[in-house]
Amino acid sequence: MSAAPAASSQPAHLLAWDTSPLFHAIQAGKLDVLGDAARTWQGTDRRNVTTQTVVDELSSYGLSLGSADWLDIVHVDHLKELQALMRWMERVSGNKTNEGEATVLAWAEINGAVSVIDDGDARRIARRHGMPVWGSLRVIATAIAEGEATEYVGSTLVDALLDSGAYYPCARGQFMSWAKHSGLL
């Protein structure tokens, strides 16, 4: 995740989650903690969604969203969404491994959401095409900045995600300094 403007600069009342952040949260046993960080924005309830394709990708790894009551599952099946999906499949190279990202970006484009994608290439492509996109670290930093999570909870969550195999621009124990340096806190 590269340096970005202050976390409150983009409307984020609706987040659409890609596979990777959810995968690592499940692997780390921290899906509920991630959900706590994502539930509110600027003091109001935030809607969080993921696509059925992301659910299917997680299932292919033997993972489940279980009782993630903070996350709605949506389908990319309306004509405008399907048209957007075709564009995003081309943009994110159309590889089978990018299906989740493409569905998240298509749904987000049509429904006015901020996509949460940890893959740097996909985030750059999305930004190049004018899409608001955050990494999961920005969601966590925003929760801390807004007082919805403590620095300890955020740091512990990021360390657990790193321990699960996530690749982030900060090392274990360095999330807070990275977030401050990046202008997120």
PDB file of C-alpha atoms in Angstrom:
ATOM      1  CA  MET A   1       0.000   0.000   0.000  1.00  0.00           C
ATOM      2  CA  SER A   2       1.518   3.304  -0.994  1.00  0.00           C
ATOM      3  CA  ALA A   3       1.215   6.624   0.726  1.00  0.00           C
ATOM      4  CA  ALA A   4      -2.266   8.017   0.309  1.00  0.00           C
ATOM      5  CA  PRO A   5      -4.175  11.115   1.276  1.00  0.00           C
ATOM      6  CA  ALA A   6      -5.688  11.316   4.733  1.00  0.00           C
ATOM      7  CA  ALA A   7      -8.043   8.415   5.361  1.00  0.00           C
ATOM      8  CA  SER A   8     -11.118  10.642   5.441  1.00  0.00           C
ATOM      9  CA  SER A   9     -10.579  12.160   1.957  1.00  0.00           C
ATOM     10  CA  GLN A  10     -12.706   9.600   0.082  1.00  0.00           C
ATOM     11  CA  PRO A  11     -16.273   8.703   0.976  1.00  0.00           C
ATOM     12  CA  ALA A  12     -16.181   5.216   2.395  1.00  0.00           C
ATOM     13  CA  HIS A  13     -19.691   4.444   3.595  1.00  0.00           C
ATOM     14  CA  LEU A  14     -19.684   1.321   1.396  1.00  0.00           C
ATOM     15  CA  LEU A  15     -16.725  -1.068   1.090  1.00  0.00           C
ATOM     16  CA  ALA A  16     -16.446  -3.982  -1.353  1.00  0.00           C
ATOM     17  CA  TRP A  17     -13.907  -6.574  -0.148  1.00  0.00           C
ATOM     18  CA  ASP A  18     -11.620  -8.683  -2.323  1.00  0.00           C
ATOM     19  CA  THR A  19     -10.407 -12.176  -1.465  1.00  0.00           C
ATOM     20  CA  SER A  20      -6.929 -11.491  -0.083  1.00  0.00           C
ATOM     21  CA  PRO A  21      -7.821  -9.376   2.971  1.00  0.00           C
ATOM     22  CA  LEU A  22     -10.585 -11.809   3.920  1.00  0.00           C
ATOM     23  CA  PHE A  23      -8.370 -14.845   3.251  1.00  0.00           C
ATOM     24  CA  HIS A  24      -5.667 -13.605   5.620  1.00  0.00           C
ATOM     25  CA  ALA A  25      -8.150 -12.515   8.278  1.00  0.00           C
ATOM     26  CA  ILE A  26      -9.739 -15.973   8.249  1.00  0.00           C
ATOM     27  CA  GLN A  27      -6.329 -17.694   8.285  1.00  0.00           C
ATOM     28  CA  ALA A  28      -5.287 -15.544  11.243  1.00  0.00           C
ATOM     29  CA  GLY A  29      -8.551 -16.154  13.111  1.00  0.00           C
ATOM     30  CA  LYS A  30      -9.193 -12.382  13.057  1.00  0.00           C
ATOM     31  CA  LEU A  31     -12.144 -11.978  10.692  1.00  0.00           C
ATOM     32  CA  ASP A  32     -14.250 -10.625  13.558  1.00  0.00           C
ATOM     33  CA  VAL A  33     -11.568  -8.067  14.475  1.00  0.00           C
ATOM     34  CA  LEU A  34     -11.306  -6.931  10.858  1.00  0.00           C
ATOM     35  CA  GLY A  35     -15.082  -6.629  10.824  1.00  0.00           C
ATOM     36  CA  ASP A  36     -15.002  -4.485  13.954  1.00  0.00           C
ATOM     37  CA  ALA A  37     -12.529  -2.145  12.228  1.00  0.00           C
ATOM     38  CA  ALA A  38     -14.723  -1.969   9.127  1.00  0.00           C
ATOM     39  CA  ARG A  39     -18.191  -1.544  10.670  1.00  0.00           C
ATOM     40  CA  THR A  40     -18.256   2.234  10.991  1.00  0.00           C
ATOM     41  CA  TRP A  41     -17.027   5.297   9.151  1.00  0.00           C
ATOM     42  CA  GLN A  42     -17.147   8.795  10.531  1.00  0.00           C
ATOM     43  CA  GLY A  43     -19.435   7.677  13.333  1.00  0.00           C
ATOM     44  CA  THR A  44     -22.060   6.009  11.153  1.00  0.00           C
ATOM     45  CA  ASP A  45     -22.701   2.411  10.211  1.00  0.00           C
ATOM     46  CA  ARG A  46     -20.799   1.299   7.140  1.00  0.00           C
ATOM     47  CA  ARG A  47     -22.017  -1.362   4.741  1.00  0.00           C
ATOM     48  CA  ASN A  48     -19.421  -3.987   3.830  1.00  0.00           C
ATOM     49  CA  VAL A  49     -19.928  -6.411   0.958  1.00  0.00           C
ATOM     50  CA  THR A  50     -18.070  -9.050  -0.965  1.00  0.00           C
ATOM     51  CA  THR A  51     -19.044 -10.886  -4.104  1.00  0.00           C
ATOM     52  CA  GLN A  52     -20.163 -14.465  -4.489  1.00  0.00           C
ATOM     53  CA  THR A  53     -17.037 -15.003  -6.598  1.00  0.00           C
ATOM     54  CA  VAL A  54     -14.878 -14.030  -3.608  1.00  0.00           C
ATOM     55  CA  VAL A  55     -16.870 -16.447  -1.426  1.00  0.00           C
ATOM     56  CA  ASP A  56     -16.240 -19.166  -4.022  1.00  0.00           C
ATOM     57  CA  GLU A  57     -12.504 -18.358  -4.116  1.00  0.00           C
ATOM     58  CA  LEU A  58     -12.325 -18.617  -0.327  1.00  0.00           C
ATOM     59  CA  SER A  59     -14.228 -21.894  -0.480  1.00  0.00           C
ATOM     60  CA  SER A  60     -11.708 -23.281  -2.971  1.00  0.00           C
ATOM     61  CA  TYR A  61      -9.111 -22.868  -0.188  1.00  0.00           C
ATOM     62  CA  GLY A  62     -11.386 -24.587   2.310  1.00  0.00           C
ATOM     63  CA  LEU A  63     -12.220 -21.270   3.994  1.00  0.00           C
ATOM     64  CA  SER A  64     -15.579 -19.830   4.938  1.00  0.00           C
ATOM     65  CA  LEU A  65     -16.836 -16.439   5.998  1.00  0.00           C
ATOM     66  CA  GLY A  66     -18.761 -18.301   8.695  1.00  0.00           C
ATOM     67  CA  SER A  67     -20.778 -15.928  10.803  1.00  0.00           C
ATOM     68  CA  ALA A  68     -19.303 -12.691   9.433  1.00  0.00           C
ATOM     69  CA  ASP A  69     -22.493 -10.733  10.046  1.00  0.00           C
ATOM     70  CA  TRP A  70     -20.698  -7.508   9.099  1.00  0.00           C
ATOM     71  CA  LEU A  71     -20.290  -8.637   5.498  1.00  0.00           C
ATOM     72  CA  ASP A  72     -23.079  -8.949   2.903  1.00  0.00           C
ATOM     73  CA  ILE A  73     -22.638 -11.217  -0.101  1.00  0.00           C
ATOM     74  CA  VAL A  74     -23.620  -9.604  -3.403  1.00  0.00           C
ATOM     75  CA  HIS A  75     -23.910 -10.934  -6.931  1.00  0.00           C
ATOM     76  CA  VAL A  76     -22.607  -9.332 -10.096  1.00  0.00           C
ATOM     77  CA  ASP A  77     -25.578 -10.141 -12.280  1.00  0.00           C
ATOM     78  CA  HIS A  78     -27.305  -6.970 -13.438  1.00  0.00           C
ATOM     79  CA  LEU A  79     -26.589  -5.897 -17.010  1.00  0.00           C
ATOM     80  CA  LYS A  80     -24.528  -2.828 -16.035  1.00  0.00           C
ATOM     81  CA  GLU A  81     -22.558  -4.927 -13.535  1.00  0.00           C
ATOM     82  CA  LEU A  82     -21.888  -7.593 -16.160  1.00  0.00           C
ATOM     83  CA  GLN A  83     -20.707  -4.968 -18.631  1.00  0.00           C
ATOM     84  CA  ALA A  84     -18.410  -3.504 -15.969  1.00  0.00           C
ATOM     85  CA  LEU A  85     -17.185  -7.010 -15.128  1.00  0.00           C
ATOM     86  CA  MET A  86     -16.077  -7.571 -18.717  1.00  0.00           C
ATOM     87  CA  ARG A  87     -14.096  -4.303 -18.638  1.00  0.00           C
ATOM     88  CA  TRP A  88     -12.488  -5.138 -15.303  1.00  0.00           C
ATOM     89  CA  MET A  89     -11.581  -8.674 -16.381  1.00  0.00           C
ATOM     90  CA  GLU A  90      -9.646  -7.143 -19.280  1.00  0.00           C
ATOM     91  CA  ARG A  91      -8.067  -4.476 -17.085  1.00  0.00           C
ATOM     92  CA  VAL A  92      -6.840  -6.796 -14.349  1.00  0.00           C
ATOM     93  CA  SER A  93      -5.520  -9.131 -17.043  1.00  0.00           C
ATOM     94  CA  GLY A  94      -8.451 -11.524 -17.113  1.00  0.00           C
ATOM     95  CA  ASN A  95      -6.524 -14.220 -15.262  1.00  0.00           C
ATOM     96  CA  LYS A  96      -8.572 -16.739 -13.310  1.00  0.00           C
ATOM     97  CA  THR A  97      -6.789 -15.585 -10.133  1.00  0.00           C
ATOM     98  CA  ASN A  98      -8.130 -12.064 -10.673  1.00  0.00           C
ATOM     99  CA  GLU A  99     -11.800 -12.977 -10.915  1.00  0.00           C
ATOM    100  CA  GLY A 100     -12.487 -11.854  -7.353  1.00  0.00           C
ATOM    101  CA  GLU A 101     -10.822  -8.504  -7.926  1.00  0.00           C
ATOM    102  CA  ALA A 102     -12.701  -8.011 -11.190  1.00  0.00           C
ATOM    103  CA  THR A 103     -16.088  -8.766  -9.608  1.00  0.00           C
ATOM    104  CA  VAL A 104     -15.353  -6.497  -6.642  1.00  0.00           C
ATOM    105  CA  LEU A 105     -14.262  -3.649  -8.922  1.00  0.00           C
ATOM    106  CA  ALA A 106     -17.255  -4.101 -11.239  1.00  0.00           C
ATOM    107  CA  TRP A 107     -19.742  -4.159  -8.373  1.00  0.00           C
ATOM    108  CA  ALA A 108     -18.027  -1.189  -6.698  1.00  0.00           C
ATOM    109  CA  GLU A 109     -18.034   0.838  -9.911  1.00  0.00           C
ATOM    110  CA  ILE A 110     -21.751   0.396 -10.492  1.00  0.00           C
ATOM    111  CA  ASN A 111     -22.792   0.702  -6.832  1.00  0.00           C
ATOM    112  CA  GLY A 112     -20.513   3.546  -5.705  1.00  0.00           C
ATOM    113  CA  ALA A 113     -18.318   1.571  -3.313  1.00  0.00           C
ATOM    114  CA  VAL A 114     -14.677   1.801  -2.337  1.00  0.00           C
ATOM    115  CA  SER A 115     -12.952  -1.487  -3.213  1.00  0.00           C
ATOM    116  CA  VAL A 116     -10.686  -3.049  -0.583  1.00  0.00           C
ATOM    117  CA  ILE A 117      -7.921  -4.843  -2.464  1.00  0.00           C
ATOM    118  CA  ASP A 118      -4.484  -5.699  -1.120  1.00  0.00           C
ATOM    119  CA  ASP A 119      -2.897  -6.556  -4.465  1.00  0.00           C
ATOM    120  CA  GLY A 120      -0.791  -3.536  -5.435  1.00  0.00           C
ATOM    121  CA  ASP A 121      -1.078  -4.114  -9.188  1.00  0.00           C
ATOM    122  CA  ALA A 122      -4.864  -4.306  -9.057  1.00  0.00           C
ATOM    123  CA  ARG A 123      -5.019  -1.151  -6.887  1.00  0.00           C
ATOM    124  CA  ARG A 124      -2.836   0.754  -9.383  1.00  0.00           C
ATOM    125  CA  ILE A 125      -5.013  -0.377 -12.298  1.00  0.00           C
ATOM    126  CA  ALA A 126      -8.170   0.622 -10.421  1.00  0.00           C
ATOM    127  CA  ARG A 127      -6.779   4.068  -9.586  1.00  0.00           C
ATOM    128  CA  ARG A 128      -5.637   4.562 -13.182  1.00  0.00           C
ATOM    129  CA  HIS A 129      -9.274   4.037 -14.202  1.00  0.00           C
ATOM    130  CA  GLY A 130     -10.593   6.456 -11.575  1.00  0.00           C
ATOM    131  CA  MET A 131     -11.829   3.919  -9.033  1.00  0.00           C
ATOM    132  CA  PRO A 132     -11.531   4.608  -5.308  1.00  0.00           C
ATOM    133  CA  VAL A 133      -9.613   1.691  -3.824  1.00  0.00           C
ATOM    134  CA  TRP A 134      -8.060   1.079  -0.432  1.00  0.00           C
ATOM    135  CA  GLY A 135      -5.888  -1.644   1.009  1.00  0.00           C
ATOM    136  CA  SER A 136      -6.946  -3.388   4.201  1.00  0.00           C
ATOM    137  CA  LEU A 137      -4.270  -1.471   6.112  1.00  0.00           C
ATOM    138  CA  ARG A 138      -6.038   1.774   5.287  1.00  0.00           C
ATOM    139  CA  VAL A 139      -9.309   0.397   6.668  1.00  0.00           C
ATOM    140  CA  ILE A 140      -7.506  -0.525   9.894  1.00  0.00           C
ATOM    141  CA  ALA A 141      -5.716   2.847  10.089  1.00  0.00           C
ATOM    142  CA  THR A 142      -9.012   4.676   9.523  1.00  0.00           C
ATOM    143  CA  ALA A 143     -10.616   2.770  12.405  1.00  0.00           C
ATOM    144  CA  ILE A 144      -7.746   3.835  14.662  1.00  0.00           C
ATOM    145  CA  ALA A 145      -7.863   7.458  13.466  1.00  0.00           C
ATOM    146  CA  GLU A 146     -11.600   7.603  14.164  1.00  0.00           C
ATOM    147  CA  GLY A 147     -11.286   6.015  17.620  1.00  0.00           C
ATOM    148  CA  GLU A 148     -13.079   2.808  16.603  1.00  0.00           C
ATOM    149  CA  ALA A 149      -9.977   0.701  17.325  1.00  0.00           C
ATOM    150  CA  THR A 150      -6.962   1.205  19.550  1.00  0.00           C
ATOM    151  CA  GLU A 151      -3.393   1.278  18.289  1.00  0.00           C
ATOM    152  CA  TYR A 152      -2.830  -2.009  20.115  1.00  0.00           C
ATOM    153  CA  VAL A 153      -5.766  -3.718  18.398  1.00  0.00           C
ATOM    154  CA  GLY A 154      -4.706  -2.399  14.980  1.00  0.00           C
ATOM    155  CA  SER A 155      -1.069  -3.402  15.444  1.00  0.00           C
ATOM    156  CA  THR A 156      -1.988  -6.838  16.768  1.00  0.00           C
ATOM    157  CA  LEU A 157      -4.378  -7.384  13.852  1.00  0.00           C
ATOM    158  CA  VAL A 158      -1.774  -6.396  11.251  1.00  0.00           C
ATOM    159  CA  ASP A 159       0.858  -8.594  12.914  1.00  0.00           C
ATOM    160  CA  ALA A 160      -1.560 -11.551  12.823  1.00  0.00           C
ATOM    161  CA  LEU A 161      -2.288 -10.905   9.138  1.00  0.00           C
ATOM    162  CA  LEU A 162       1.448 -10.773   8.424  1.00  0.00           C
ATOM    163  CA  ASP A 163       1.897 -14.031  10.342  1.00  0.00           C
ATOM    164  CA  SER A 164      -0.759 -15.604   8.086  1.00  0.00           C
ATOM    165  CA  GLY A 165       1.335 -14.790   5.017  1.00  0.00           C
ATOM    166  CA  ALA A 166      -0.015 -11.389   3.985  1.00  0.00           C
ATOM    167  CA  TYR A 167       2.440  -9.102   2.208  1.00  0.00           C
ATOM    168  CA  TYR A 168       2.367  -5.521   3.432  1.00  0.00           C
ATOM    169  CA  PRO A 169       4.726  -2.552   3.167  1.00  0.00           C
ATOM    170  CA  CYS A 170       5.455  -2.746   6.884  1.00  0.00           C
ATOM    171  CA  ALA A 171       7.171  -5.376   8.964  1.00  0.00           C
ATOM    172  CA  ARG A 172       5.781  -7.047  12.042  1.00  0.00           C
ATOM    173  CA  GLY A 173       5.523  -4.482  14.839  1.00  0.00           C
ATOM    174  CA  GLN A 174       5.865  -1.541  12.422  1.00  0.00           C
ATOM    175  CA  PHE A 175       2.279  -0.858  11.372  1.00  0.00           C
ATOM    176  CA  MET A 176       1.786   2.287  13.459  1.00  0.00           C
ATOM    177  CA  SER A 177       4.990   3.953  12.305  1.00  0.00           C
ATOM    178  CA  TRP A 178       4.225   2.986   8.691  1.00  0.00           C
ATOM    179  CA  ALA A 179       0.664   4.344   8.927  1.00  0.00           C
ATOM    180  CA  LYS A 180       1.895   7.629  10.407  1.00  0.00           C
ATOM    181  CA  HIS A 181       4.636   7.948   7.799  1.00  0.00           C
ATOM    182  CA  SER A 182       2.075   7.234   5.048  1.00  0.00           C
ATOM    183  CA  GLY A 183      -0.228  10.001   6.286  1.00  0.00           C
ATOM    184  CA  LEU A 184      -3.002   7.649   7.395  1.00  0.00           C
ATOM    185  CA  LEU A 185      -2.700   8.580  11.075  1.00  0.00           C
TER     186      LEU A 185
END
